[in-house]
């Protein structure tokens, strides 16, 4: 298995990054938060998890080992595959996932696209004894007053080559589309459409 990848960032898209390693471009599926930390042309090292299926080999990339370990652990719950595990980490930080499971916070887990009330209850039941306590790294539950989606979309646009001023304007323009449960990917696409028309 491939535990991490180090190389030059060849491309950053809305859902993945391509790292060039030894002349080979490896596509890593990443959350918007992880993608926002990458810059095209810069060197990067990402912990990875490989998911093997009959018809595919998919590499998932992470900001750090903590995010990777939570990604792999939540997949041990029935009904949670790699895409849903990644969606959880797109909406919540690793500590946010731990906190929601530790305090039986079904409402927070159902903010993740693809998780309903029964699914959230099952995840809590199956992982509560194994997920561990929050590590106190901050930014756990969405109850925080800040709007993390704004920073993620802004950093995503900057990573795609836009300057900070234009990125901020584009984020302001799509703020009314955020709703109660912001979909960072959709907001990033909407911001890009706005910039392309400008």
Tab-separated table of N, CA, C and O in Angstrom, residues 12-106:
chain	number	residue	atom	x	y	z
A	12	UNK	N	-4.333	21.147	-9.560
A	12	UNK	CA	-5.332	21.106	-8.481
A	12	UNK	C	-6.697	21.328	-9.109
A	12	UNK	O	-6.907	22.309	-9.826
A	13	UNK	N	-7.629	20.391	-8.888
A	13	UNK	CA	-8.990	20.531	-9.416
A	13	UNK	C	-9.946	20.734	-8.241
A	13	UNK	O	-9.512	20.906	-7.095
A	14	UNK	N	-11.235	20.683	-8.506
A	14	UNK	CA	-12.216	20.889	-7.443
A	14	UNK	C	-12.240	19.750	-6.432
A	14	UNK	O	-12.635	19.939	-5.285
A	15	UNK	N	-11.838	18.548	-6.854
A	15	UNK	CA	-11.945	17.410	-5.942
A	15	UNK	C	-10.652	16.603	-5.798
A	15	UNK	O	-10.600	15.672	-4.999
A	16	UNK	N	-9.623	16.957	-6.550
A	16	UNK	CA	-8.393	16.159	-6.503
A	16	UNK	C	-7.168	17.009	-6.808
A	16	UNK	O	-7.278	18.149	-7.255
A	17	UNK	N	-6.014	16.407	-6.548
A	17	UNK	CA	-4.740	17.034	-6.892
A	17	UNK	C	-3.887	15.990	-7.597
A	17	UNK	O	-4.001	14.790	-7.327
A	18	UNK	N	-3.053	16.454	-8.516
A	18	UNK	CA	-2.118	15.559	-9.200
A	18	UNK	C	-0.716	15.900	-8.728
A	18	UNK	O	-0.263	17.041	-8.867
A	19	UNK	N	-0.041	14.912	-8.130
A	19	UNK	CA	1.344	15.081	-7.697
A	19	UNK	C	2.248	14.292	-8.637
A	19	UNK	O	1.973	13.120	-8.923
A	20	UNK	N	3.283	14.945	-9.114
A	20	UNK	CA	4.215	14.287	-10.028
A	20	UNK	C	5.316	13.623	-9.211
A	20	UNK	O	6.063	14.280	-8.489
A	21	UNK	N	5.392	12.309	-9.310
A	21	UNK	CA	6.368	11.535	-8.551
A	21	UNK	C	7.158	10.669	-9.526
A	21	UNK	O	6.605	9.770	-10.156
A	22	UNK	N	8.438	10.973	-9.670
A	22	UNK	CA	9.281	10.187	-10.564
A	22	UNK	C	8.787	10.167	-11.996
A	22	UNK	O	8.853	9.138	-12.670
A	23	UNK	N	8.242	11.292	-12.456
A	23	UNK	CA	7.756	11.365	-13.829
A	23	UNK	C	6.356	10.832	-14.035
A	23	UNK	O	5.833	10.848	-15.144
A	24	UNK	N	5.723	10.368	-12.956
A	24	UNK	CA	4.353	9.846	-13.038
A	24	UNK	C	3.416	10.773	-12.273
A	24	UNK	O	3.702	11.173	-11.144
A	25	UNK	N	2.295	11.128	-12.896
A	25	UNK	CA	1.305	11.969	-12.220
A	25	UNK	C	0.301	11.123	-11.466
A	25	UNK	O	-0.444	10.352	-12.078
A	26	UNK	N	0.300	11.235	-10.149
A	26	UNK	CA	-0.641	10.478	-9.324
A	26	UNK	C	-1.791	11.380	-8.906
A	26	UNK	O	-1.576	12.443	-8.321
A	27	UNK	N	-3.037	10.951	-9.213
A	27	UNK	CA	-4.199	11.734	-8.814
A	27	UNK	C	-4.648	11.309	-7.422
A	27	UNK	O	-4.868	10.128	-7.159
A	28	UNK	N	-4.763	12.283	-6.530
A	28	UNK	CA	-5.205	12.032	-5.154
A	28	UNK	C	-6.534	12.731	-4.931
A	28	UNK	O	-6.659	13.939	-5.157
A	29	UNK	N	-7.534	11.997	-4.491
A	29	UNK	CA	-8.822	12.588	-4.140
A	29	UNK	C	-8.668	13.247	-2.769
A	29	UNK	O	-8.215	12.601	-1.816
A	30	UNK	N	-9.040	14.521	-2.651
A	30	UNK	CA	-8.815	15.275	-1.410
A	30	UNK	C	-10.045	16.112	-1.054
A	30	UNK	O	-10.858	16.448	-1.917
A	31	UNK	N	-10.153	16.466	0.220
A	31	UNK	CA	-11.206	17.376	0.652
A	31	UNK	C	-10.850	18.798	0.211
A	31	UNK	O	-9.677	19.095	-0.032
A	32	UNK	N	-11.846	19.697	0.129
A	32	UNK	CA	-11.537	21.092	-0.227
A	32	UNK	C	-10.522	21.729	0.724
A	32	UNK	O	-9.680	22.515	0.293
A	33	UNK	N	-10.598	21.372	2.008
A	33	UNK	CA	-9.652	21.928	2.981
A	33	UNK	C	-8.219	21.529	2.692
A	33	UNK	O	-7.294	22.339	2.819
A	34	UNK	N	-8.014	20.277	2.286
A	34	UNK	CA	-6.671	19.809	1.931
A	34	UNK	C	-6.209	20.459	0.627
A	34	UNK	O	-5.064	20.920	0.517
A	35	UNK	N	-7.098	20.526	-0.358
A	35	UNK	CA	-6.748	21.133	-1.642
A	35	UNK	C	-6.344	22.591	-1.477
A	35	UNK	O	-5.478	23.094	-2.198
A	36	UNK	N	-6.974	23.273	-0.512
A	36	UNK	CA	-6.689	24.697	-0.299
A	36	UNK	C	-5.264	24.937	0.180
A	36	UNK	O	-4.745	26.048	0.063
A	37	UNK	N	-4.605	23.893	0.711
A	37	UNK	CA	-3.232	24.060	1.202
A	37	UNK	C	-2.193	23.835	0.107
A	37	UNK	O	-1.006	24.060	0.325
A	38	UNK	N	-2.639	23.375	-1.065
A	38	UNK	CA	-1.703	23.019	-2.135
A	38	UNK	C	-1.552	24.153	-3.152
A	38	UNK	O	-2.511	24.866	-3.440
A	39	UNK	N	-0.356	24.297	-3.688
A	39	UNK	CA	-0.078	25.303	-4.706
A	39	UNK	C	0.572	24.627	-5.915
A	39	UNK	O	1.568	23.906	-5.767
A	40	UNK	N	0.034	24.877	-7.093
A	40	UNK	CA	0.587	24.289	-8.312
A	40	UNK	C	2.058	24.699	-8.464
A	40	UNK	O	2.392	25.876	-8.319
A	41	UNK	N	2.898	23.707	-8.709
A	41	UNK	CA	4.325	23.948	-8.879
A	41	UNK	C	5.135	23.783	-7.609
A	41	UNK	O	6.361	23.677	-7.662
A	42	UNK	N	4.451	23.754	-6.457
A	42	UNK	CA	5.156	23.611	-5.179
A	42	UNK	C	5.302	22.137	-4.817
A	42	UNK	O	4.570	21.281	-5.309
A	43	UNK	N	6.278	21.846	-3.955
A	43	UNK	CA	6.451	20.481	-3.443
A	43	UNK	C	5.435	20.239	-2.325
A	43	UNK	O	5.118	21.144	-1.555
A	44	UNK	N	4.930	19.032	-2.241
A	44	UNK	CA	3.979	18.692	-1.178
A	44	UNK	C	4.163	17.237	-0.775
A	44	UNK	O	4.590	16.397	-1.578
A	45	UNK	N	3.888	16.967	0.488
A	45	UNK	CA	3.869	15.587	0.992
A	45	UNK	C	2.512	15.350	1.621
A	45	UNK	O	2.106	16.081	2.529
A	46	UNK	N	1.794	14.355	1.124
A	46	UNK	CA	0.461	14.058	1.648
A	46	UNK	C	0.384	12.601	2.108
A	46	UNK	O	0.730	11.693	1.349
A	47	UNK	N	-0.077	12.363	3.346
A	47	UNK	CA	-0.398	10.996	3.742
A	47	UNK	C	-1.504	10.492	2.813
A	47	UNK	O	-2.370	11.276	2.392
A	48	UNK	N	-1.480	9.218	2.477
A	48	UNK	CA	-2.478	8.687	1.543
A	48	UNK	C	-3.068	7.373	2.039
A	48	UNK	O	-2.475	6.670	2.857
A	49	UNK	N	-4.247	7.083	1.513
A	49	UNK	CA	-4.905	5.806	1.768
A	49	UNK	C	-5.368	5.273	0.418
A	49	UNK	O	-6.037	5.987	-0.335
A	50	UNK	N	-4.983	4.045	0.105
A	50	UNK	CA	-5.369	3.478	-1.184
A	50	UNK	C	-6.605	2.591	-1.012
A	50	UNK	O	-6.659	1.748	-0.110
A	51	UNK	N	-7.591	2.824	-1.852
A	51	UNK	CA	-8.807	2.015	-1.835
A	51	UNK	C	-8.819	1.163	-3.100
A	51	UNK	O	-8.794	1.692	-4.216
A	52	UNK	N	-8.831	-0.150	-2.915
A	52	UNK	CA	-8.760	-1.083	-4.037
A	52	UNK	C	-10.141	-1.673	-4.306
A	52	UNK	O	-10.793	-2.207	-3.406
A	53	UNK	N	-10.602	-1.540	-5.526
A	53	UNK	CA	-11.854	-2.148	-5.976
A	53	UNK	C	-11.551	-3.020	-7.185
A	53	UNK	O	-10.476	-2.927	-7.778
A	54	UNK	N	-12.516	-3.840	-7.580
A	54	UNK	CA	-12.308	-4.712	-8.739
A	54	UNK	C	-11.926	-3.930	-9.975
A	54	UNK	O	-11.098	-4.356	-10.780
A	55	UNK	N	-12.566	-2.756	-10.150
A	55	UNK	CA	-12.356	-2.004	-11.384
A	55	UNK	C	-11.561	-0.713	-11.191
A	55	UNK	O	-11.464	0.104	-12.109
A	56	UNK	N	-11.001	-0.504	-9.997
A	56	UNK	CA	-10.272	0.751	-9.794
A	56	UNK	C	-9.302	0.685	-8.617
A	56	UNK	O	-9.463	-0.116	-7.698
A	57	UNK	N	-8.300	1.543	-8.700
A	57	UNK	CA	-7.381	1.805	-7.590
A	57	UNK	C	-7.461	3.309	-7.347
A	57	UNK	O	-7.138	4.094	-8.232
A	58	UNK	N	-7.910	3.718	-6.172
A	58	UNK	CA	-8.094	5.140	-5.894
A	58	UNK	C	-7.230	5.557	-4.715
A	58	UNK	O	-7.239	4.906	-3.662
A	59	UNK	N	-6.482	6.648	-4.900
A	59	UNK	CA	-5.665	7.194	-3.824
A	59	UNK	C	-6.372	8.403	-3.220
A	59	UNK	O	-6.789	9.312	-3.950
A	60	UNK	N	-6.523	8.403	-1.917
A	60	UNK	CA	-7.076	9.545	-1.193
A	60	UNK	C	-5.932	10.238	-0.463
A	60	UNK	O	-5.113	9.573	0.175
A	61	UNK	N	-5.863	11.557	-0.572
A	61	UNK	CA	-4.798	12.320	0.068
A	61	UNK	C	-5.328	13.151	1.223
A	61	UNK	O	-6.491	13.586	1.203
A	62	UNK	N	-4.476	13.389	2.225
A	62	UNK	CA	-4.918	14.063	3.447
A	62	UNK	C	-3.940	15.139	3.890
A	62	UNK	O	-2.751	15.089	3.579
A	63	UNK	N	-4.481	16.080	4.661
A	63	UNK	CA	-3.654	17.172	5.176
A	63	UNK	C	-2.630	16.653	6.177
A	63	UNK	O	-1.515	17.160	6.269
A	64	UNK	N	-3.024	15.621	6.970
A	64	UNK	CA	-2.110	15.069	7.974
A	64	UNK	C	-2.521	13.646	8.333
A	64	UNK	O	-3.538	13.133	7.859
A	65	UNK	N	-1.712	13.004	9.176
A	65	UNK	CA	-1.963	11.616	9.562
A	65	UNK	C	-3.247	11.474	10.378
A	65	UNK	O	-3.913	10.441	10.332
A	66	UNK	N	-3.614	12.519	11.127
A	66	UNK	CA	-4.829	12.463	11.939
A	66	UNK	C	-6.059	12.343	11.038
A	66	UNK	O	-6.947	11.517	11.269
A	67	UNK	N	-6.100	13.162	9.992
A	67	UNK	CA	-7.213	13.108	9.043
A	67	UNK	C	-7.271	11.726	8.377
A	67	UNK	O	-8.354	11.149	8.209
A	68	UNK	N	-6.109	11.188	8.030
A	68	UNK	CA	-6.047	9.868	7.405
A	68	UNK	C	-6.573	8.784	8.340
A	68	UNK	O	-7.355	7.918	7.928
A	69	UNK	N	-6.184	8.839	9.617
A	69	UNK	CA	-6.599	7.792	10.551
A	69	UNK	C	-8.109	7.818	10.789
A	69	UNK	O	-8.758	6.772	10.880
A	70	UNK	N	-8.688	9.029	10.852
A	70	UNK	CA	-10.146	9.132	11.025
A	70	UNK	C	-10.854	8.617	9.770
A	70	UNK	O	-11.845	7.902	9.849
A	71	UNK	N	-10.323	8.962	8.599
A	71	UNK	CA	-10.873	8.478	7.323
A	71	UNK	C	-10.942	6.956	7.306
A	71	UNK	O	-11.965	6.361	6.935
A	72	UNK	N	-9.858	6.317	7.720
A	72	UNK	CA	-9.814	4.851	7.693
A	72	UNK	C	-10.695	4.236	8.775
A	72	UNK	O	-11.338	3.211	8.556
A	73	UNK	N	-10.761	4.880	9.945
A	73	UNK	CA	-11.552	4.332	11.042
A	73	UNK	C	-13.052	4.402	10.763
A	73	UNK	O	-13.782	3.429	11.001
A	74	UNK	N	-13.529	5.532	10.241
A	74	UNK	CA	-14.983	5.647	10.040
A	74	UNK	C	-15.481	4.651	8.992
A	74	UNK	O	-16.655	4.264	9.009
A	75	UNK	N	-14.595	4.191	8.119
A	75	UNK	CA	-15.011	3.194	7.129
A	75	UNK	C	-15.261	1.818	7.733
A	75	UNK	O	-15.828	0.948	7.070
A	76	UNK	N	-14.852	1.623	8.983
A	76	UNK	CA	-15.133	0.341	9.631
A	76	UNK	C	-16.583	0.278	10.107
A	76	UNK	O	-17.055	-0.792	10.509
A	77	UNK	N	-17.300	1.398	10.076
A	77	UNK	CA	-18.727	1.391	10.405
A	77	UNK	C	-19.493	0.894	9.183
A	77	UNK	O	-19.163	1.236	8.046
A	78	UNK	N	-20.520	0.085	9.406
A	78	UNK	CA	-21.278	-0.449	8.273
A	78	UNK	C	-21.960	0.680	7.513
A	78	UNK	O	-22.503	1.610	8.098
A	79	UNK	N	-21.886	0.585	6.188
A	79	UNK	CA	-22.529	1.583	5.339
A	79	UNK	C	-21.670	2.790	5.027
A	79	UNK	O	-22.106	3.683	4.305
A	80	UNK	N	-20.442	2.838	5.565
A	80	UNK	CA	-19.567	3.984	5.302
A	80	UNK	C	-18.434	3.552	4.368
A	80	UNK	O	-17.582	2.754	4.741
A	81	UNK	N	-18.470	4.083	3.152
A	81	UNK	CA	-17.411	3.812	2.186
A	81	UNK	C	-16.456	4.994	2.123
A	81	UNK	O	-16.614	5.979	2.850
A	82	UNK	N	-15.464	4.934	1.234
A	82	UNK	CA	-14.464	6.005	1.164
A	82	UNK	C	-15.045	7.364	0.791
A	82	UNK	O	-14.618	8.394	1.318
A	83	UNK	N	-16.037	7.400	-0.108
A	83	UNK	CA	-16.600	8.689	-0.510
A	83	UNK	C	-17.339	9.353	0.648
A	83	UNK	O	-17.241	10.565	0.852
A	84	UNK	N	-18.090	8.552	1.414
A	84	UNK	CA	-18.808	9.113	2.556
A	84	UNK	C	-17.834	9.525	3.654
A	84	UNK	O	-18.002	10.564	4.304
A	85	UNK	N	-16.781	8.725	3.845
A	85	UNK	CA	-15.762	9.065	4.843
A	85	UNK	C	-15.099	10.395	4.476
A	85	UNK	O	-14.867	11.246	5.342
A	86	UNK	N	-14.823	10.590	3.182
A	86	UNK	CA	-14.214	11.844	2.743
A	86	UNK	C	-15.192	13.010	2.916
A	86	UNK	O	-14.796	14.115	3.297
A	87	UNK	N	-16.483	12.756	2.655
A	87	UNK	CA	-17.494	13.807	2.841
A	87	UNK	C	-17.560	14.248	4.302
A	87	UNK	O	-17.720	15.438	4.599
A	88	UNK	N	-17.410	13.287	5.219
A	88	UNK	CA	-17.413	13.623	6.647
A	88	UNK	C	-16.274	14.578	6.972
A	88	UNK	O	-16.438	15.547	7.718
A	89	UNK	N	-15.104	14.317	6.380
A	89	UNK	CA	-13.935	15.155	6.666
A	89	UNK	C	-13.955	16.455	5.874
A	89	UNK	O	-13.195	17.375	6.172
A	90	UNK	N	-14.821	16.546	4.867
A	90	UNK	CA	-14.988	17.814	4.164
A	90	UNK	C	-15.857	18.768	4.979
A	90	UNK	O	-15.691	19.977	4.928
A	91	UNK	N	-16.788	18.185	5.747
A	91	UNK	CA	-17.708	18.991	6.552
A	91	UNK	C	-17.169	19.232	7.964
A	91	UNK	O	-17.313	20.311	8.529
A	92	UNK	N	-16.542	18.202	8.533
A	92	UNK	CA	-16.052	18.268	9.918
A	92	UNK	C	-14.549	18.030	9.970
A	92	UNK	O	-14.004	17.296	9.147
A	93	UNK	N	-13.901	18.615	10.955
A	93	UNK	CA	-12.493	18.319	11.199
A	93	UNK	C	-12.414	16.936	11.858
A	93	UNK	O	-13.431	16.411	12.328
A	94	UNK	N	-11.221	16.319	11.909
A	94	UNK	CA	-11.111	15.041	12.627
A	94	UNK	C	-11.655	15.133	14.052
A	94	UNK	O	-12.372	14.241	14.514
A	95	UNK	N	-11.342	16.221	14.772
A	95	UNK	CA	-11.872	16.384	16.121
A	95	UNK	C	-13.381	16.616	16.110
A	95	UNK	O	-14.090	16.245	17.045
A	96	UNK	N	-13.883	17.243	15.043
A	96	UNK	CA	-15.327	17.432	14.912
A	96	UNK	C	-16.047	16.098	14.808
A	96	UNK	O	-17.113	15.899	15.400
A	97	UNK	N	-15.452	15.164	14.053
A	97	UNK	CA	-16.022	13.816	13.937
A	97	UNK	C	-15.986	13.125	15.298
A	97	UNK	O	-16.972	12.539	15.747
A	98	UNK	N	-14.823	13.207	15.977
A	98	UNK	CA	-14.694	12.558	17.292
A	98	UNK	C	-15.705	13.127	18.289
A	98	UNK	O	-16.348	12.375	19.028
A	99	UNK	N	-15.839	14.450	18.306
A	99	UNK	CA	-16.738	15.087	19.259
A	99	UNK	C	-18.182	14.695	18.995
A	99	UNK	O	-18.932	14.351	19.922
A	100	UNK	N	-18.589	14.736	17.723
A	100	UNK	CA	-19.974	14.385	17.375
A	100	UNK	C	-20.308	12.961	17.799
A	100	UNK	O	-21.392	12.695	18.342
A	101	UNK	N	-19.372	12.037	17.589
A	101	UNK	CA	-19.606	10.639	17.963
A	101	UNK	C	-19.578	10.481	19.478
A	101	UNK	O	-20.420	9.789	20.065
A	102	UNK	N	-18.654	11.167	20.142
A	102	UNK	CA	-18.504	11.028	21.596
A	102	UNK	C	-19.727	11.530	22.356
A	102	UNK	O	-20.094	10.979	23.398
A	103	UNK	N	-20.372	12.591	21.843
A	103	UNK	CA	-21.507	13.187	22.581
A	103	UNK	C	-22.852	12.839	21.945
A	103	UNK	O	-23.862	13.477	22.228
A	104	UNK	N	-22.873	11.812	21.090
A	104	UNK	CA	-24.121	11.373	20.443
A	104	UNK	C	-24.798	12.503	19.668
A	104	UNK	O	-26.027	12.654	19.712
A	105	UNK	N	-24.011	13.301	18.952
A	105	UNK	CA	-24.551	14.453	18.235
A	105	UNK	C	-25.000	14.046	16.832
A	105	UNK	O	-24.295	14.246	15.835
A	106	UNK	N	-26.206	13.472	16.777
A	106	UNK	CA	-26.768	13.012	15.505
A	106	UNK	C	-26.947	14.183	14.540
A	106	UNK	O	-26.674	14.084	13.339
